[in-house]
Structure formats: C-alpha cells, structure tokens
Amino acid sequence: MKEHYYVALDIGSTSVKAVVGEKFHDGVNVIGTGQTFTDGISRGMIKDFELARNAIKDTIKKAKISSGIEIDEVFLKMPITGTEFRTGEEELRFGGNSTEITGEHIEELLETIREREMHSDKEVITVFPNYFRVDDLHEVADPKEMMATQSLYVNAGIILINRSLLMNAVKCVEDSGLTVLDVYSDAVNYQHVLSESEVELGGAVIDIGADLTQFGYYERGALKFAGSLPVGGSHITNDLSEAFNTPFEVAEKVKHQYGHAFFDLASDEDIVRLPQRDGEPDVEVTPKDLADIIELRLEEMLLDVFAELQTAGITRVSGGFIVTGGTVNLLGVKELLQDLVSEKIRIHIPKQMGARKPEYTSAISTISSGIMFDELLEYVTIDNYETEPEEAVGETPAEDSGSFFTGLFNKRKENNARQLEEETDQYSYDGESAETSEKDEEYSDYAYEDDRPDEPVTRSDEETKRPDKPKDYRGYMKKLFKNLFE
C-alpha cells in the first residue's frame, strides 16, 4: 500500500515551519520537518513579501531533505487573528427515501452553510460540523453509512478570516512554487491537542508564541470560543533587555539558558554576566533576578487570557488548561499556572520523533485537521499501517478555474482518487476486474429499488432550488477565491 502524506505549513510569529506527516493509527507520524527564522513575518502575517517567500522556500527545502519526499502541495495554517466565529445549521430532506448517508451528503450540507456566509471583507475558510442528527433522532459525530429516510441535520461552526490576511498568505505560498490544498484555522486545529475527556468536559488550549498568544475553549467536543492577544515570548525578552540594559539578542539567549517562569523555584546561586548596550561594564545577575522579570510579564499575559475567557462567559474549565507554543520551553510555566488557577494544568509537547518541541504543535494539528476532513468527506481512504486494503474513491469532474490562487483547494479529491486508482491498476488482473464488475452490478440491483419514490432529495429550505447533483466542494472553493482581488 502506498502511504498518503500530508504537509502542513505554519507561518508563525518569527519563523516558518513545515511538517511532513502521515496518518498512523489514531495519530500523526512525522516523517520530516523544516524551520526557518525570518523577519518577513509577524504574528502569522506577511510583513515583508520577499523575505517571507524566501523563508518558505528554505523551509520546504529542509523538509524535503529530512523526509525524502517531494513537496509541491501543502495545508496552510492561519492564525486566529482577524477571525470571526459563527454557528450555522442546515438540513437535507430525503422525502421518505431509504438513503445511505455518504460524504457527499455531508459535503452538501457544509457547502450550503458556506454559501450563506458571503461577506465583502471576510472569507469563510472552514465550516466544521459540531454534530449531526439522523432523522431527528439523536446526535452523532459521523453519520456516514447510516440509513436515513427523513432528514440529515448538521449544526456547524463557521470560521471567517480577514480577506487581506488570507489573500497575502496564500499568494506568498503559491509564489514560492507550492499549491495550497486547504486552509485551516488554529481555532479548529487546537481540538486535536486535547484528549477525549478534556474536549468533552471543557478544556482550554493556550498557545504562547513569540509575538502572539492564541487560545481556544472546547466543550462537548466542539469549539465554543477562541481569541488571540498580540503578546508573546518576545515581549518577555524585551522586558529583560530593558531591565538589565542588555542587547535583545543577549536577553533572548539568556532567557532560554537561565530563565525561569516561577520566581520561587529559580536558582540564586548561578551568576550570569550581561553585556551593556552603552559600553558600561558587564552586569552580574542570577537566574532568580531573571525570573523576577519573566514571571511578572508571563503572569500578566495569562491573566489577560483568563479575562478574555471570563468576558466570553467561561468561568469554569473542568477539563483543565493545556499550554503549548515556543514560550513554554521556559522552566516553571506549569508551576506558575498552578499558582494562578486551581484547574488541572498540562504542558503539551508533541510526542512525535523529530518534532518534540511545543512550537510544532500547531503544524502537527493542521495535519490532523486535514486527515479529519479527508475522512469525513471521503476525499481519500486513509488506512496506513492497518491490515485492511485501501479502496479507491470515485472520480469527480474537474472544474476549470482562472483563480489567481491557482492551486487553492486544487483538485484534492481528484488527485487522491487518481493516486489510488493507479495503485489498484498496478496490482490487479483482468479476471479480478471482471469479477469485481459483476459483483458491483449485482449489488446495484439490490435493496431499496422498489421502495424508493420518484421525488428527489431536497433541502429543508424549499425556497432555494438545488441541483440534482451535489456540487464539488473544492471546485466551489476555487470559484469563491477567483475574485479575491476584484
């Protein structure tokens, strides 16, 4: 069986990161990574186009070398900055037909919700299901292969992002010679950081980067609230630089080597010499002196996050706080949080070999989002390292698009299907093909033909006419972004 690889591209606060991975049982197996620091980006946004583009090229080159895989398609992660969240619902009616629910039905529901959320200054980047109801009986997470006669209902979350922010990020990536297959917000990605109990009881993820702190709250398996603050680890470094009159680069290095986030546990025995910016003699400080500054700033950042959650009506986090991001490399972050709140605290560091750094959390979670949507919408059958054979999915007609974003959501479903079909053809025999064809013919003549009335499947909104054949979701997305610059 040929493995199906995913590549996530993370444009962060100070660096561009890429992770190459594949599905491994219920998680992600990392094949390779790449990271390049650059001044061309800030808080997940493009600041200098040329510098950012060069950093993306360099990062992809490193990921190619470490993974041994050619990379020309990526999943792009977008920050929570400039993001708006909404909830929508939609229902497909089957009019008494006995219908087996497929990925196309789910795709139809999500596409309909997306079409309703058109805005001049924002773009819908993700519509994700919170839960489904089959025949209005009970809530289910994934209704595929279930039988329905009356309806399929979905309650979904909608994520809209600033049009210019998305436009520049996608353009920069595609100008680097890559195709953007899909775009996922960190608001969706962070759910993969939580355990089943955490996401069910109510868990809050806090991602502290260099210039940006993002957070999301999830309860009963769904996103309830997300936000961001324009502060991060670089602000701690700046405070150290100002407090001890030392260059920023020196303060950054000292922060990582001797810094501690909890004053009570910091050492007061070691001596650290700090050069002065004005040429004065070096200053001697202890890790405890550094911790005094670090704790003050980090505590302020965390209290700001708690205030945002409280403003949103979230006063109890039964699943605990899960903290990640590059800044949690500092010692004492967990102890500081335990001193501030009574809830459970967990520091999340990816367990995958080659990516055991908290700054890779977002990129790995982006791959998890790609796998989740591929399986939900049946874009590709992913079964790596299992015993069952891989099944090819049917082809869908490709749509021509003159979009400036030539690769945005570009034939993802069709490429996966073709890849699987070629693999199947390579190992199949004529006799087996004929036998399979006969079996398929026999199955198509089977159940429910006599019980089906002639009326077509329709949406619950009778005023809106829908075509008999479901639209291709990726084709629609290419059309949606066709006029981003118009």
Short mmCIF file of N, CA and C in Angstrom, two decimals, residues 379-453:
data_model
loop_
_atom_site.label_atom_id
_atom_site.label_comp_id
_atom_site.label_asym_id
_atom_site.label_seq_id
_atom_site.Cartn_x
_atom_site.Cartn_y
_atom_site.Cartn_z
N TYR A 379 -12.79 12.17 0.89
CA TYR A 379 -11.93 12.60 -0.20
C TYR A 379 -10.88 11.55 -0.52
N VAL A 380 -10.48 10.80 0.51
CA VAL A 380 -9.49 9.75 0.30
C VAL A 380 -9.64 8.75 1.44
N THR A 381 -9.39 7.47 1.13
CA THR A 381 -9.40 6.45 2.16
C THR A 381 -7.99 6.33 2.72
N ILE A 382 -7.83 6.65 3.99
CA ILE A 382 -6.52 6.61 4.63
C ILE A 382 -6.50 5.45 5.60
N ASP A 383 -5.58 4.52 5.37
CA ASP A 383 -5.56 3.33 6.22
C ASP A 383 -4.12 2.88 6.45
N ASN A 384 -3.21 3.81 6.67
CA ASN A 384 -1.81 3.47 6.83
C ASN A 384 -1.57 2.55 8.02
N TYR A 385 -0.72 1.54 7.77
CA TYR A 385 -0.28 0.61 8.81
C TYR A 385 -1.43 -0.20 9.39
N GLU A 386 -2.46 -0.45 8.61
CA GLU A 386 -3.53 -1.34 9.04
C GLU A 386 -3.58 -2.51 8.08
N THR A 387 -4.38 -3.53 8.40
CA THR A 387 -4.39 -4.74 7.60
C THR A 387 -5.40 -4.70 6.47
N GLU A 388 -6.40 -3.82 6.58
CA GLU A 388 -7.43 -3.76 5.56
C GLU A 388 -6.89 -3.12 4.28
N PRO A 389 -7.33 -3.59 3.09
CA PRO A 389 -6.86 -2.99 1.84
C PRO A 389 -7.44 -1.61 1.64
N GLU A 390 -6.75 -0.79 0.86
CA GLU A 390 -7.19 0.56 0.58
C GLU A 390 -8.19 0.54 -0.57
N GLU A 391 -9.24 1.31 -0.46
CA GLU A 391 -10.25 1.36 -1.50
C GLU A 391 -10.20 2.69 -2.22
N ALA A 392 -10.30 2.63 -3.54
CA ALA A 392 -10.27 3.87 -4.33
C ALA A 392 -11.64 4.51 -4.31
N VAL A 393 -11.68 5.81 -4.32
CA VAL A 393 -12.95 6.53 -4.37
C VAL A 393 -13.20 6.95 -5.78
N GLY A 394 -14.48 7.20 -6.10
CA GLY A 394 -14.86 7.56 -7.45
C GLY A 394 -14.37 8.92 -7.85
N GLU A 395 -14.10 9.10 -9.16
CA GLU A 395 -13.63 10.39 -9.66
C GLU A 395 -14.78 11.36 -9.78
N THR A 396 -14.47 12.63 -9.62
CA THR A 396 -15.45 13.68 -9.84
C THR A 396 -14.93 14.59 -10.92
N PRO A 397 -15.81 15.20 -11.73
CA PRO A 397 -15.35 16.05 -12.82
C PRO A 397 -14.57 17.24 -12.30
N ALA A 398 -13.47 17.54 -12.97
CA ALA A 398 -12.67 18.69 -12.59
C ALA A 398 -13.28 19.95 -13.16
N GLU A 399 -13.17 21.03 -12.42
CA GLU A 399 -13.69 22.30 -12.87
C GLU A 399 -12.54 23.22 -13.21
N ASP A 400 -12.64 23.90 -14.34
CA ASP A 400 -11.60 24.84 -14.73
C ASP A 400 -11.76 26.12 -13.95
N SER A 401 -10.64 26.65 -13.47
CA SER A 401 -10.70 27.87 -12.68
C SER A 401 -9.59 28.80 -13.09
N GLY A 402 -9.94 30.05 -13.29
CA GLY A 402 -8.95 31.05 -13.61
C GLY A 402 -8.51 31.81 -12.38
N SER A 403 -8.66 31.22 -11.23
CA SER A 403 -8.37 31.89 -9.97
C SER A 403 -6.92 32.32 -9.91
N PHE A 404 -6.70 33.48 -9.28
CA PHE A 404 -5.33 33.91 -9.03
C PHE A 404 -4.63 32.89 -8.16
N PHE A 405 -5.34 32.33 -7.21
CA PHE A 405 -4.80 31.28 -6.37
C PHE A 405 -4.94 29.97 -7.14
N THR A 406 -3.99 29.74 -8.03
CA THR A 406 -4.13 28.65 -8.99
C THR A 406 -4.27 27.29 -8.33
N GLY A 407 -3.78 27.15 -7.12
CA GLY A 407 -3.84 25.83 -6.52
C GLY A 407 -4.73 25.74 -5.32
N LEU A 408 -5.41 26.81 -4.92
CA LEU A 408 -6.21 26.78 -3.70
C LEU A 408 -7.30 25.74 -3.81
N PHE A 409 -7.26 24.77 -2.92
CA PHE A 409 -8.22 23.65 -2.93
C PHE A 409 -8.18 22.94 -4.29
N ASN A 410 -6.98 22.77 -4.87
CA ASN A 410 -6.84 22.35 -6.26
C ASN A 410 -6.95 20.85 -6.44
N LYS A 411 -8.08 20.39 -6.90
CA LYS A 411 -8.29 19.00 -7.32
C LYS A 411 -7.81 18.00 -6.27
N ARG A 412 -8.00 18.34 -5.01
CA ARG A 412 -7.51 17.46 -3.96
C ARG A 412 -8.18 16.10 -4.01
N LYS A 413 -9.47 16.11 -4.14
CA LYS A 413 -10.22 14.86 -4.17
C LYS A 413 -9.85 14.03 -5.39
N GLU A 414 -9.72 14.73 -6.56
CA GLU A 414 -9.41 14.02 -7.80
C GLU A 414 -8.00 13.43 -7.78
N ASN A 415 -7.04 14.18 -7.24
CA ASN A 415 -5.67 13.69 -7.18
C ASN A 415 -5.56 12.45 -6.30
N ASN A 416 -6.23 12.48 -5.17
CA ASN A 416 -6.21 11.32 -4.28
C ASN A 416 -6.82 10.10 -4.95
N ALA A 417 -7.94 10.32 -5.63
CA ALA A 417 -8.60 9.21 -6.30
C ALA A 417 -7.72 8.63 -7.40
N ARG A 418 -7.07 9.52 -8.17
CA ARG A 418 -6.22 9.05 -9.25
C ARG A 418 -5.03 8.27 -8.72
N GLN A 419 -4.46 8.75 -7.61
CA GLN A 419 -3.33 8.06 -7.00
C GLN A 419 -3.70 6.65 -6.58
N LEU A 420 -4.87 6.52 -5.96
CA LEU A 420 -5.32 5.21 -5.51
C LEU A 420 -5.68 4.31 -6.69
N GLU A 421 -6.24 4.91 -7.75
CA GLU A 421 -6.65 4.14 -8.92
C GLU A 421 -5.44 3.57 -9.64
N GLU A 422 -4.37 4.39 -9.75
CA GLU A 422 -3.15 3.92 -10.40
C GLU A 422 -2.54 2.77 -9.62
N GLU A 423 -2.59 2.88 -8.29
CA GLU A 423 -2.03 1.82 -7.46
C GLU A 423 -2.82 0.53 -7.61
N THR A 424 -4.15 0.66 -7.70
CA THR A 424 -5.00 -0.51 -7.87
C THR A 424 -4.74 -1.18 -9.21
N ASP A 425 -4.62 -0.38 -10.28
CA ASP A 425 -4.37 -0.92 -11.63
C ASP A 425 -3.05 -1.67 -11.69
N GLN A 426 -2.08 -1.22 -10.92
CA GLN A 426 -0.76 -1.81 -10.96
C GLN A 426 -0.75 -3.26 -10.49
N TYR A 427 -1.64 -3.58 -9.57
CA TYR A 427 -1.63 -4.93 -8.96
C TYR A 427 -2.85 -5.77 -9.30
N SER A 428 -3.71 -5.30 -10.19
CA SER A 428 -4.93 -6.04 -10.50
C SER A 428 -4.78 -6.86 -11.78
N TYR A 429 -5.63 -7.92 -11.95
CA TYR A 429 -5.65 -8.76 -13.13
C TYR A 429 -7.00 -8.63 -13.80
N ASP A 430 -7.02 -8.96 -15.11
CA ASP A 430 -8.26 -8.81 -15.87
C ASP A 430 -9.38 -9.64 -15.29
N GLY A 431 -9.05 -10.86 -14.85
CA GLY A 431 -10.09 -11.71 -14.31
C GLY A 431 -10.70 -11.15 -13.05
N GLU A 432 -9.86 -10.59 -12.21
CA GLU A 432 -10.35 -9.99 -10.98
C GLU A 432 -11.21 -8.77 -11.28
N SER A 433 -10.84 -8.01 -12.30
CA SER A 433 -11.62 -6.81 -12.64
C SER A 433 -13.00 -7.20 -13.12
N ALA A 434 -13.05 -8.26 -13.94
CA ALA A 434 -14.34 -8.68 -14.45
C ALA A 434 -15.23 -9.17 -13.31
N GLU A 435 -14.60 -9.93 -12.36
CA GLU A 435 -15.37 -10.44 -11.23
C GLU A 435 -15.90 -9.31 -10.37
N THR A 436 -15.05 -8.31 -10.16
CA THR A 436 -15.47 -7.15 -9.37
C THR A 436 -16.62 -6.43 -10.03
N SER A 437 -16.52 -6.31 -11.37
CA SER A 437 -17.57 -5.60 -12.10
C SER A 437 -18.91 -6.31 -11.96
N GLU A 438 -18.88 -7.67 -12.04
CA GLU A 438 -20.11 -8.43 -11.91
C GLU A 438 -20.71 -8.27 -10.52
N LYS A 439 -19.85 -8.26 -9.51
CA LYS A 439 -20.34 -8.10 -8.14
C LYS A 439 -20.97 -6.74 -7.95
N ASP A 440 -20.34 -5.71 -8.52
CA ASP A 440 -20.89 -4.36 -8.40
C ASP A 440 -22.24 -4.27 -9.08
N GLU A 441 -22.37 -4.95 -10.24
CA GLU A 441 -23.63 -4.92 -10.96
C GLU A 441 -24.73 -5.59 -10.14
N GLU A 442 -24.34 -6.71 -9.50
CA GLU A 442 -25.31 -7.44 -8.70
C GLU A 442 -25.77 -6.59 -7.51
N TYR A 443 -24.83 -5.89 -6.91
CA TYR A 443 -25.17 -5.07 -5.74
C TYR A 443 -26.06 -3.90 -6.12
N SER A 444 -25.83 -3.31 -7.29
CA SER A 444 -26.61 -2.14 -7.68
C SER A 444 -28.08 -2.49 -7.93
N ASP A 445 -28.35 -3.76 -8.21
CA ASP A 445 -29.73 -4.17 -8.44
C ASP A 445 -30.44 -4.54 -7.14
N TYR A 446 -29.71 -4.42 -6.05
CA TYR A 446 -30.22 -4.93 -4.79
C TYR A 446 -31.15 -3.94 -4.11
N ALA A 447 -31.25 -4.01 -2.83
CA ALA A 447 -32.30 -3.46 -1.99
C ALA A 447 -32.68 -2.02 -2.26
N TYR A 448 -33.90 -1.72 -1.85
CA TYR A 448 -34.49 -0.39 -1.77
C TYR A 448 -34.97 0.16 -3.11
N GLU A 449 -34.72 -0.54 -4.22
CA GLU A 449 -35.16 -0.01 -5.50
C GLU A 449 -36.68 0.10 -5.57
N ASP A 450 -37.37 -0.90 -5.06
CA ASP A 450 -38.83 -0.89 -5.16
C ASP A 450 -39.47 0.08 -4.19
N ASP A 451 -38.74 0.41 -3.12
CA ASP A 451 -39.32 1.25 -2.07
C ASP A 451 -39.11 2.73 -2.31
N ARG A 452 -38.31 3.09 -3.32
CA ARG A 452 -37.96 4.48 -3.49
C ARG A 452 -38.97 5.22 -4.34
N PRO A 453 -39.57 6.29 -3.84
CA PRO A 453 -40.44 7.12 -4.67
C PRO A 453 -39.61 7.93 -5.66
#
